[in-house]
Every structure is written in C-alpha cells, then in structure tokens.
CSV table of C-alpha atoms and ligand atoms in Angstrom, one decimal:
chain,number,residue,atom,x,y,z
A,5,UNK,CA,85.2,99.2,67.6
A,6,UNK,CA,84.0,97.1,64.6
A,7,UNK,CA,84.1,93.6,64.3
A,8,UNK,CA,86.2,92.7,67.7
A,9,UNK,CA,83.4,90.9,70.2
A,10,UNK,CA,83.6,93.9,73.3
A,11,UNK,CA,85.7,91.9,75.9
A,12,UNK,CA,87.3,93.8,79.2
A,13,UNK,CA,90.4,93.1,80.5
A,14,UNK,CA,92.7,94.3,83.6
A,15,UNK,CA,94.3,93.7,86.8
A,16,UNK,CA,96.3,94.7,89.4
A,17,UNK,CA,100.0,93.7,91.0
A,18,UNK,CA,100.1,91.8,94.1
A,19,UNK,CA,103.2,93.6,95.7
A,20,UNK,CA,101.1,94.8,98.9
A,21,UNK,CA,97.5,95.8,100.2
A,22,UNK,CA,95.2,96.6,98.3
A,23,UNK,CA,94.1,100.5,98.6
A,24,UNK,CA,91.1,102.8,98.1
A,25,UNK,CA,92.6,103.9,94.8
A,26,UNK,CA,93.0,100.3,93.5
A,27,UNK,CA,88.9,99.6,95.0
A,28,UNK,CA,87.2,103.7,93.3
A,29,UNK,CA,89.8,103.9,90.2
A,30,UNK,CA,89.5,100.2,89.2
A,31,UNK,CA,88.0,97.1,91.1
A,32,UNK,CA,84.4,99.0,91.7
A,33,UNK,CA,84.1,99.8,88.1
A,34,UNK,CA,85.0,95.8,86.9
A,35,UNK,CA,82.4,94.9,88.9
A,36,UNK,CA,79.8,96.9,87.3
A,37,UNK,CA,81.4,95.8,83.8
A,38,UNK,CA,80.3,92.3,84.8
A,39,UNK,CA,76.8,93.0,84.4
A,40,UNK,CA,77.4,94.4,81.0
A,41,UNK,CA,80.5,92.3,79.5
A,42,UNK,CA,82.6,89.3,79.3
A,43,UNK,CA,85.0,89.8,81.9
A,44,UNK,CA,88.7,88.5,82.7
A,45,UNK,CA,90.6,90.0,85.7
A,46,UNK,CA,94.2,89.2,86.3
A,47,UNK,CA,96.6,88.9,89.3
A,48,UNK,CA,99.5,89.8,87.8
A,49,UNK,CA,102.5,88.6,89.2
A,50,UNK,CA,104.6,88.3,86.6
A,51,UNK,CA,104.7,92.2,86.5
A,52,UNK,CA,105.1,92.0,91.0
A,53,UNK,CA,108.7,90.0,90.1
A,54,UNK,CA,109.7,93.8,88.6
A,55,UNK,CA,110.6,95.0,92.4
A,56,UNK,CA,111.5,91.5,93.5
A,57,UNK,CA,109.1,91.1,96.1
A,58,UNK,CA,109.7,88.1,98.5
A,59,UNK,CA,108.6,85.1,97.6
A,60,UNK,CA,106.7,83.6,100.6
A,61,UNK,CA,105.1,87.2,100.2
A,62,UNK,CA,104.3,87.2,96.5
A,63,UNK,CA,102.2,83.8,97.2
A,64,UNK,CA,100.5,85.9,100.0
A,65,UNK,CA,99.5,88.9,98.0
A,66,UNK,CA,98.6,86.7,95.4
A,67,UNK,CA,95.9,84.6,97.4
A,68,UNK,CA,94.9,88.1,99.2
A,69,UNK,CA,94.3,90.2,96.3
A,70,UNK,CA,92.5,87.5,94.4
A,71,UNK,CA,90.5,87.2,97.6
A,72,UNK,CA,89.8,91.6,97.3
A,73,UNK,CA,88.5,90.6,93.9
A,74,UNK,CA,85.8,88.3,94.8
A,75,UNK,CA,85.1,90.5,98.2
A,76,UNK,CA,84.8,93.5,96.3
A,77,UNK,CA,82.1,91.6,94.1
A,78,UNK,CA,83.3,89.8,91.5
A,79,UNK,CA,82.1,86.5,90.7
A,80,UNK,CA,84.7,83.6,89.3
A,81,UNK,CA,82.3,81.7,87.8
A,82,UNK,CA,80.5,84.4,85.2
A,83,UNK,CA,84.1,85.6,84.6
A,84,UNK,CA,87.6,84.6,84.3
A,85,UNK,CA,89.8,85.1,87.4
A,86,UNK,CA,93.3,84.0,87.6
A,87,UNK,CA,97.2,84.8,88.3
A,88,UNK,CA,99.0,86.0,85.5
A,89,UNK,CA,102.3,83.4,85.9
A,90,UNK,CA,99.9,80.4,85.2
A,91,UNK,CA,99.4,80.9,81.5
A,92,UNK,CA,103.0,80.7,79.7
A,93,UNK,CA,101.4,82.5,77.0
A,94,UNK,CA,101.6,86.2,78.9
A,95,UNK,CA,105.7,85.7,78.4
A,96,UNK,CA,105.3,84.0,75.2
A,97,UNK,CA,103.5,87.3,73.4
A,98,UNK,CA,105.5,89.5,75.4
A,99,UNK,CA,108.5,88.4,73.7
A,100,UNK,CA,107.3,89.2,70.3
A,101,UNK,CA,106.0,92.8,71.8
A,102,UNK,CA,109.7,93.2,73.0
A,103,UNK,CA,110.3,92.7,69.3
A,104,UNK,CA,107.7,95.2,67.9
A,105,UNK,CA,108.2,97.9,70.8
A,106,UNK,CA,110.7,100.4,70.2
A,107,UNK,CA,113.4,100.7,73.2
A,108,UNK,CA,112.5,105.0,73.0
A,109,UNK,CA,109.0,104.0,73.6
A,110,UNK,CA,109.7,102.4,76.7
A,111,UNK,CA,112.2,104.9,77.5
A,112,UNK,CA,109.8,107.4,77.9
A,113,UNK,CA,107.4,106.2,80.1
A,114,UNK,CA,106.4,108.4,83.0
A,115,UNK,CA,106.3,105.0,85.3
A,116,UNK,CA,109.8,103.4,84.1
A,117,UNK,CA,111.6,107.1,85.1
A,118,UNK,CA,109.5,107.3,88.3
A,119,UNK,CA,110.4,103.5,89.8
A,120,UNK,CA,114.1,103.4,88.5
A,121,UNK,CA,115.0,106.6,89.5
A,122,UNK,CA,118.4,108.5,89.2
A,123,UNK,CA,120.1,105.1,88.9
A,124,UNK,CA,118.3,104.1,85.5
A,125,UNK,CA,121.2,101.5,84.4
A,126,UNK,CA,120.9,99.6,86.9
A,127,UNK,CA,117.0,99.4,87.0
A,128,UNK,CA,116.3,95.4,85.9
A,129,UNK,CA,115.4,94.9,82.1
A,130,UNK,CA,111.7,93.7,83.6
A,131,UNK,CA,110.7,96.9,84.6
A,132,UNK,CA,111.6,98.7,81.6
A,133,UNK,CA,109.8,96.1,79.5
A,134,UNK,CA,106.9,95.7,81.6
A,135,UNK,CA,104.3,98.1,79.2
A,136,UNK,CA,105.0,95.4,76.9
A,137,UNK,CA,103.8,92.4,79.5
A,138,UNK,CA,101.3,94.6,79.5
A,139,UNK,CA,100.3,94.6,76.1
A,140,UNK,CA,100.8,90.7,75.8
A,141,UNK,CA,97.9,90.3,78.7
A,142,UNK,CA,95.6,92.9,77.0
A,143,UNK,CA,95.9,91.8,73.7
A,144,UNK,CA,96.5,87.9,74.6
A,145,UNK,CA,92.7,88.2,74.9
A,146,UNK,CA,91.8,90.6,72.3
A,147,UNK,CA,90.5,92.6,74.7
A,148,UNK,CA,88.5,95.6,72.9
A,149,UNK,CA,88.3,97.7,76.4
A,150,UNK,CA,90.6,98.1,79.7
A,151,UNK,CA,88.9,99.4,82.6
A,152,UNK,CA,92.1,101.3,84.9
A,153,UNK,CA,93.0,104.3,87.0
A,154,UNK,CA,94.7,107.7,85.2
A,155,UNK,CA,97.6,106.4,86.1
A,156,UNK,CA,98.1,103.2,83.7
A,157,UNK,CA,96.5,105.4,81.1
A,158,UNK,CA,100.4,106.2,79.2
A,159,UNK,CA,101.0,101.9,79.1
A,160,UNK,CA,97.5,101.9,77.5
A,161,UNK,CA,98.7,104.4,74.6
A,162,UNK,CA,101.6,102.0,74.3
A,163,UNK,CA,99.3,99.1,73.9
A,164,UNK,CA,97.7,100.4,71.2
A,165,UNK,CA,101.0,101.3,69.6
A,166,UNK,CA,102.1,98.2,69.5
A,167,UNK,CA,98.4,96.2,68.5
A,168,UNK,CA,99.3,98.7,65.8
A,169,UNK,CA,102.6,98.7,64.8
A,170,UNK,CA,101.6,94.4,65.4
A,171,UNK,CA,99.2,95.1,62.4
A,172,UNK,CA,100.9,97.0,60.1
A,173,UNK,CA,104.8,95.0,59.9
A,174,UNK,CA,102.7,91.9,59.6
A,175,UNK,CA,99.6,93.2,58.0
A,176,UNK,CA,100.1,91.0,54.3
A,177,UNK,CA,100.3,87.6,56.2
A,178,UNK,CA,97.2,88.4,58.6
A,179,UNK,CA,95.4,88.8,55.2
A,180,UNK,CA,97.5,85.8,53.8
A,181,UNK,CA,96.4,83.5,56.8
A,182,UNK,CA,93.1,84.9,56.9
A,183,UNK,CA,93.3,85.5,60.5
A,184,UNK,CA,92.4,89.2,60.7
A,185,UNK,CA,89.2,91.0,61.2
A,186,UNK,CA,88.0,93.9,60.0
A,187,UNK,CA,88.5,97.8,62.0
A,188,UNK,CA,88.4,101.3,61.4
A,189,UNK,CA,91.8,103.0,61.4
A,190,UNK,CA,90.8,106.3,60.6
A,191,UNK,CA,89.2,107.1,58.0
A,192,UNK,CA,90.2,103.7,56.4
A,193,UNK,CA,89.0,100.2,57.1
A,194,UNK,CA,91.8,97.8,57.8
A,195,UNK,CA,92.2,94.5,58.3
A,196,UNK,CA,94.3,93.8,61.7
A,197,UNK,CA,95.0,90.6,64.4
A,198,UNK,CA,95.1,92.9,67.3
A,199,UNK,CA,92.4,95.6,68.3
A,200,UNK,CA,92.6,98.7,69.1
A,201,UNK,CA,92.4,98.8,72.8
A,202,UNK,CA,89.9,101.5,74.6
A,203,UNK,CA,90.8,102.4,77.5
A,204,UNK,CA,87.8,103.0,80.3
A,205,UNK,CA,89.0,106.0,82.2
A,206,UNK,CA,86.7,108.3,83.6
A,207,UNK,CA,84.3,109.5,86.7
A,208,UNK,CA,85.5,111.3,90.3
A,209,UNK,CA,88.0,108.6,91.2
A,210,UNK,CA,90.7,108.4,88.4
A,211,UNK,CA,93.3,109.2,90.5
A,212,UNK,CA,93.0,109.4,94.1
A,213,UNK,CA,95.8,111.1,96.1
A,214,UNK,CA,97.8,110.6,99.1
A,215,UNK,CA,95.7,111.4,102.6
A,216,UNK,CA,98.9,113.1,103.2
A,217,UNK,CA,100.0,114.6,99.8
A,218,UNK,CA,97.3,115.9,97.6
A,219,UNK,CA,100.0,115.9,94.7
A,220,UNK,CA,100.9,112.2,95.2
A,221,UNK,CA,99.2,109.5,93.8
A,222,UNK,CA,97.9,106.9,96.7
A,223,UNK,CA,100.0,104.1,96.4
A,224,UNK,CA,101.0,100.8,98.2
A,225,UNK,CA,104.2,101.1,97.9
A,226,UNK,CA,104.2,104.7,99.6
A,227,UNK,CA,106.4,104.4,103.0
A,228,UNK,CA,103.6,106.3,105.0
A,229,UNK,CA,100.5,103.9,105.9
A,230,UNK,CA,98.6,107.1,107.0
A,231,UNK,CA,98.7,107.9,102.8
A,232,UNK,CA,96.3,105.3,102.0
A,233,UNK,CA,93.3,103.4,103.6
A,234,UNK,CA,94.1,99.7,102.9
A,235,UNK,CA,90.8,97.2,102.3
A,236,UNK,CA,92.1,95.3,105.5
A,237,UNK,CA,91.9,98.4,107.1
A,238,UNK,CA,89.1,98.3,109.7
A,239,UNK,CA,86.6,100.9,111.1
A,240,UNK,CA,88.3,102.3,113.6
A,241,UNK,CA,92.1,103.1,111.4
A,242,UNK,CA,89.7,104.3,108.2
A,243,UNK,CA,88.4,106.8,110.7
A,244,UNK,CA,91.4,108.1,112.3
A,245,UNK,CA,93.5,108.0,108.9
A,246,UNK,CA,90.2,110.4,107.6
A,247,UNK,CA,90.8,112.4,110.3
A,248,UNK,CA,94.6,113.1,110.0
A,249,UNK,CA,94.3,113.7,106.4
A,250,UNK,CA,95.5,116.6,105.4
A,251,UNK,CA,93.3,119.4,104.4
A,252,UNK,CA,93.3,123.5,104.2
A,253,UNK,CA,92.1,125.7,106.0
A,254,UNK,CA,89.0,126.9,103.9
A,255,UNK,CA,85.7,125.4,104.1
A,256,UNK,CA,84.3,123.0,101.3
A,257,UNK,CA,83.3,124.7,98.2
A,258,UNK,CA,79.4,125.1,96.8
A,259,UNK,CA,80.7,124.5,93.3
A,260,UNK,CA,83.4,122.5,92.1
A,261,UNK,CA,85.6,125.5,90.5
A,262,UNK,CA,86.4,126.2,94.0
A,263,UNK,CA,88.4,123.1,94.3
A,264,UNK,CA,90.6,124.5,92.1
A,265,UNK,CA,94.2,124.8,93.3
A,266,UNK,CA,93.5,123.0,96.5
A,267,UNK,CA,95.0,119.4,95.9
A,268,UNK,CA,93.4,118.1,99.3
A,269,UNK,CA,90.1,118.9,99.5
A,270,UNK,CA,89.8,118.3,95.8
A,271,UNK,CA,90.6,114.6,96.8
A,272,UNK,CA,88.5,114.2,99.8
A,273,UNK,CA,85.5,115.8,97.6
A,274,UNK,CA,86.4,113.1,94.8
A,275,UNK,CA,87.1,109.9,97.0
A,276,UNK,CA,83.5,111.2,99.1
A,277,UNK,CA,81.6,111.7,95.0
A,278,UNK,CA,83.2,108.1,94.0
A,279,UNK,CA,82.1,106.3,97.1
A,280,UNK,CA,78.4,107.9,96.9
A,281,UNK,CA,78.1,107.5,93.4
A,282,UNK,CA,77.8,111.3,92.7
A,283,UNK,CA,80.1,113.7,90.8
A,284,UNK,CA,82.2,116.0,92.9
A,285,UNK,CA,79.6,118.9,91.8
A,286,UNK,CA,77.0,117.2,93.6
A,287,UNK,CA,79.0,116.7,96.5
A,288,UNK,CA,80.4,120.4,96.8
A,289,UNK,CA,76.5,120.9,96.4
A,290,UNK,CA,75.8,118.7,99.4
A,291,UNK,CA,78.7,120.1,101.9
A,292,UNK,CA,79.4,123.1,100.4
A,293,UNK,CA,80.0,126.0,103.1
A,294,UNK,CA,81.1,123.0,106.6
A,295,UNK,CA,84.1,122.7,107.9
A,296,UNK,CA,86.2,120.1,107.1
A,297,UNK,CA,85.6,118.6,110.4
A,298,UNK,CA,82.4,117.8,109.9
A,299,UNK,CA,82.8,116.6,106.2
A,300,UNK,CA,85.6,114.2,107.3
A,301,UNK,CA,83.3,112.8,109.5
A,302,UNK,CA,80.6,112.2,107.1
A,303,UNK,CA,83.1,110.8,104.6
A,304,UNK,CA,84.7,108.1,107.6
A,305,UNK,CA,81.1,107.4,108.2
A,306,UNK,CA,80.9,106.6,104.5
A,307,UNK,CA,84.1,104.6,103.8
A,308,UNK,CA,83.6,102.4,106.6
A,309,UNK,CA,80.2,101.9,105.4
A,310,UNK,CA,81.1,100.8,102.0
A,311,UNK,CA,84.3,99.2,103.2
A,312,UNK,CA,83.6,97.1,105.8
A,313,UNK,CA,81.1,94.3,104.1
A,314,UNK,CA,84.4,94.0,101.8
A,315,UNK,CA,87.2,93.7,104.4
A,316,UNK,CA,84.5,90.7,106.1
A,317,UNK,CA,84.8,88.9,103.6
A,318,UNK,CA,88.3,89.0,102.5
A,319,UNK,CA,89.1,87.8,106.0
A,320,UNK,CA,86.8,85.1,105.7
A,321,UNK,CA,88.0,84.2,102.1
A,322,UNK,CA,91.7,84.7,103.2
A,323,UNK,CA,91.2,81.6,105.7
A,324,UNK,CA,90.4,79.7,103.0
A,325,UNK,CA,93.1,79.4,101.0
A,326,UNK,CA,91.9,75.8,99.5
A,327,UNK,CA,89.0,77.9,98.1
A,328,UNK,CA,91.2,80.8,96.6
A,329,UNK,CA,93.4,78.4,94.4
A,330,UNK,CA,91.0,76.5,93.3
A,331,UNK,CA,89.3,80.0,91.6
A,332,UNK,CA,92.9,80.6,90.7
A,333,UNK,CA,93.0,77.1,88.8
A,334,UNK,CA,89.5,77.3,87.1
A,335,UNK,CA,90.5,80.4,86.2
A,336,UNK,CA,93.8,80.0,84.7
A,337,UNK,CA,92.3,76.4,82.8
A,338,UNK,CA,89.7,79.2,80.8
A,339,UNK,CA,92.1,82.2,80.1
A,340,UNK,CA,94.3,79.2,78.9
A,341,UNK,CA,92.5,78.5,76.4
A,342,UNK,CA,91.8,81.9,75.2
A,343,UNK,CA,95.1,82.9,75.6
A,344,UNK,CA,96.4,79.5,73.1
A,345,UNK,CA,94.0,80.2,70.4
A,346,UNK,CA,95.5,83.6,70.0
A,347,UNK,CA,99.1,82.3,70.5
A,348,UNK,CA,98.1,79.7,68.0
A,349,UNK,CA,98.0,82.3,65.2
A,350,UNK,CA,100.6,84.9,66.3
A,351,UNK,CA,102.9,81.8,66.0
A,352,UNK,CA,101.7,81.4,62.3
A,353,UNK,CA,102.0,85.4,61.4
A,354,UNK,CA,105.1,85.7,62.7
A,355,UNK,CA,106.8,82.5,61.1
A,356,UNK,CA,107.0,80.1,63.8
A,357,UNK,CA,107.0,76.1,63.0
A,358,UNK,CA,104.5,74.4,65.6
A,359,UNK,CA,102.9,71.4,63.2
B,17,AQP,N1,95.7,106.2,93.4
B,17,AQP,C1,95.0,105.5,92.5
B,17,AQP,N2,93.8,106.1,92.0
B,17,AQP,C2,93.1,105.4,91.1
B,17,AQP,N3,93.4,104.3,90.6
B,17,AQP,C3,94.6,103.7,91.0
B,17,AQP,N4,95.2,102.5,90.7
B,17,AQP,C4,96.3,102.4,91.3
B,17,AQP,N5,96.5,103.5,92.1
B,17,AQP,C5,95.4,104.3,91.9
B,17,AQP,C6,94.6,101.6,89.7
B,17,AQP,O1,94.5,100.3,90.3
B,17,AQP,C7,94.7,99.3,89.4
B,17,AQP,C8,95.7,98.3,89.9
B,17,AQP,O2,96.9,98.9,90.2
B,17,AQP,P1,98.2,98.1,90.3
B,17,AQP,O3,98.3,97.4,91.6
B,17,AQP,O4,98.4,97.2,89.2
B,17,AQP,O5,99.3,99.1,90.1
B,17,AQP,P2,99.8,100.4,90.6
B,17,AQP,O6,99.3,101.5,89.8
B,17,AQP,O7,101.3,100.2,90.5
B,17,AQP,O8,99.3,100.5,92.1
B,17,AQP,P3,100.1,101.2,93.3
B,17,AQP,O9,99.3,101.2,94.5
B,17,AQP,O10,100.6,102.6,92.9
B,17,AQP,O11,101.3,100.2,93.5
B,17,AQP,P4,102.8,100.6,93.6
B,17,AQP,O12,103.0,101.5,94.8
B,17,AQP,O13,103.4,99.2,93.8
B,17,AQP,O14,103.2,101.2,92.3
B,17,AQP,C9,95.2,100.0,88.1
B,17,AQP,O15,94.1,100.0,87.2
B,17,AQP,C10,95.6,101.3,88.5
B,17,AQP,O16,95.4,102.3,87.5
C-alpha cells in the first residue's frame, strides 16, 4: 500500500473465554506482528453490548481478555492495548460509517444472518450495524493491515468498501483540505483519507473447528464446553477434551489430499501444524499412517505444552486487577490521541463546525 505508514490493528470481543481459535487464528500471529510493526490491539466491548452480556460480566471478560493478551505475549508498552468503550471516537466514526454503508451491505453479511437468526426484526440495530463499528476501529487508526481468523474475513471486505466509498463521495474536499495521501486504486493513483485495509489471513489455523463438529467453527458462545479448549483450561481438561474429540475411523493421512472430505481430522492436523509451527503437509508427513489414538496424544502433549506458560500467567495477571486497568488507561490515553487526530479531520471533510 503506498504512502499509508504499515500499522496493524485488531481485537477480539470480551463476551466469554478466550479459545484456541481466538489464541492460532489471531492472538499468536499479533504477537509476531509486534516484532515487525506498530501495533494496537483492542478489547472491544462496545461490539460485546450486541448480545447484551451482563454487566458485572462484561467488566470481567474485559479485565480477563486484556490479561490473555499480555499472557499470550504481548507487551503494552511497545504497543497500544486498550478497551474499545474508552475512546468516544470508535462511536463517533461509526456514525458517519452508518451514513456511508449501505443497509443491503449489512444485510448480507454471513455473521448478521447467523446471530439474528429466523427472527431478523427483532435482532437489535447494534448487531446489524456492528461491520460498521468495525470499520470505525480499523480505519480510526488508519490501519494499513488487520491480522484476524477466516471468519471476520466478509467484515473486512466491508471495511474496505466503506474506506472506499469514504474516499470517493468525499474525495474533492480530501483534496480541498489537503488531508489525503496518495494510493493505488487500480491501475490509477488516487488521492484518499482512508486506506485500503489488508487483511492478514493465512497459515493452518484460519479457522479452527468444533472438537465436536468439524463443520462448526470453534466458538465461545457454542453451548458445548467439550467444542473448544478455553486458555483457562488446564492440563488435565485440554487432555481429556483432545481425547473426546471427535474423529473417523481412518488413520492420519501421509499427504494432506487425504484430509480431504474428513472435517475432523483435517482440524486436529491443522490445530497440531498451527501449534508446531508446520503446515498440515508436514504434519501428515510426521503422523501419517497412526491411529488417531496415538496422534491425540501427541497433540494433548503439545497444547498443554504451549498452553500452560499462558494460562500461569493469566491467573497471576487476573489477581491483579490494579495492574490490568492501569494497561487499559495507558492504553486508551495513546489510541486517544491517534484516534482524535483522525476524528479531527473527518470532522472537517464531512462538514462539521468544531473551531
Ligand atoms: N474458530 C476460530 N478459528 C480461527 N480464528 C478465530 N477467531 C474466532 N474464532 C476463530 C478469531 O479470533 C479473533 C477474535 O474473535 P472475537 O472474539 O472478536 O469474535 P468471534 O469471531 O465472534 O469469536 P467467537 O469465539 O466465535 O465468539 P462468539 O461465539 O461470541 O461469536 C478474530 O480475529 C476472529 O477471526
């Protein structure tokens, strides 16, 4: 992306646990990114209040997942770490998103049909307008790339759509202000506010299913607690929810074709590649022709491994909660500023009076 300094933002909702799909499809891969990139990772709540979690509860999963963050690796200091809810500005650019999005748009994303359901009128106004929040948090920061699992991947397209559609209805008075920079759009160069947001998608853990349901995506909010292995989980329930996961009847493959059509094993193979660094090639390479018996075993022996050092010290972490909101505050003061200097200037392109 030319002329947009390369800057990574994402984050997850704090309606639950954290899982092993939240830890291989996003959190591992942000703290990699820190090495490499200015960093800001969100908590964010604001997008929670779309399935009206309790409140005593929301300030929980707040302080807890913020605490999985810095467990799983992430430092506060090198990079911004804060809750959503404390920088007005999220709602304040959402609100002119809600104006650029297009209600079909929203209509037809695959998350909005699966959460409301059959009873789509009555699902709140929040969660159909939530890919625009999401937007506003992206692009609040100019964020050239989003690190996420497959699943987010439609809200990203969306994001872009609107940083687009943003550029375009307002595209003489970004040039008028000077206040745009330079991009490709394709085979043109334009001269746009908002970037064009890459999303970072990619590796053996994109998506990683169910332990009970290889079509399912793992999820917190699934009923079943045997679905998922949860970061608080410890060594003994990782083992025995490895163990009860469901599987085939065939042996691992020698090459990864032979995943094909099995759902299972094709996750077990991805969540054991993601956790070993490998691809899954390597690992049908590595187990190909056992049982599954003995590869569950190996991968238990693995999660907990990799797991373990993490759930230590989110427990520690989680009994300071002193320590937690003060990353939260730092935090928030920084993307605060970020976030107004951009705000600053939407307020002048789109027309509002703020001397
Ligand atoms: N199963 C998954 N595999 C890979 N990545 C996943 N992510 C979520 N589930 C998987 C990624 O984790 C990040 C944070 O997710 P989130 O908490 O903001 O949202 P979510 O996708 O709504 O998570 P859940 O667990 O599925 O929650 P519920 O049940 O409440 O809907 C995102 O980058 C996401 O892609």
């Amino acid at each position: 992306m030319s002329g947009f300094k390369e800057r990574i933002f994402s984050g997850a909702q704090p309606t639950g646990n954290l899982h092993l799909g939240n830890y291989l499809g996003a959190i591992k891969r942000w703290v990699e990114l820190q090495e490499t990139h200015e960093c800001i990772y969100c908590v964010v709540d604001m997008h929670a209040l779309t399935i009206l979690p309790d409140p005593v509860e929301l300030l929980k999963a707040t302080r807890e997942i913020t605490a999985a963050y810095i467990a799983a690796g992430i430092d506060p200091k090198k990079n911004i770490v804060f809750n959503q809810s404390r920088v007005k500005q999220h709602a304040e650019l959402a609100w002119v998103f809600n104006c650029i999005a297009r209600i079909g748009w929203m209509n037809r994303m695959t998350q909005f049909k699966d959460k409301a359901g059959k009873d789509r009128e009555n699902a709140s106004l929040g969660l159909l307008a939530y890919p625009s929040l999401m937007a506003a948090d992206i692009l609040l920061y100019r964020a050239t790339h989003v690190p996420v699992g497959d699943d987010q991947k439609q809200h990203l397209e969306l994001t872009r759509d609107i940083a687009q559609k943003f550029n375009n209805d307002y595209s003489s008075r970004i040039e008028q202000l000077g206040v745009g920079i330079e991009m490709k759009s394709g085979d043109e160069t334009i001269n746009g506010f908002f970037p064009i947001t890459e999303p970072m998608i990619s590796g053996p853990a994109m998506r990683i299913m169910s332990l009970r349901d290889g079509t399912k995506k793992m999820s917190k909010s699934d009923p079943s607690d045997l679905s998922r292995i949860n970061l608080v989980d410890d060594a003994d329930t990782i083992t025995k929810k490895i163990r009860k996961a469901k599987t085939d009847a065939d042996a691992i493959p020698s090459e990864v074709e032979g995943l094909e059509g099995r759902p299972e094993a094709d996750n077990l193979v991805g969540i054991y590649a993601a956790l070993a660094g490998q691809d899954k090639a390597a690992t049908c390479r590595e187990f190909g022709g056992k049982q599954f018996s003995e590869f569950k075993a190996s991968l238990a022996e693995l999660a907990v491994a990799t797991m373990s050092p993490i759930t230590q010290e989110m427990r520690k972490l989680n009994e300071d909660p002193a320590y937690i909101d003060q990353v939260l505050r730092d935090g928030g003061e920084r993307a605060g500023e970020l976030a107004e200097k951009t705000m600053h200037d939407v307020r002048d392109i789109v027309g509002f009076l703020q001397n």
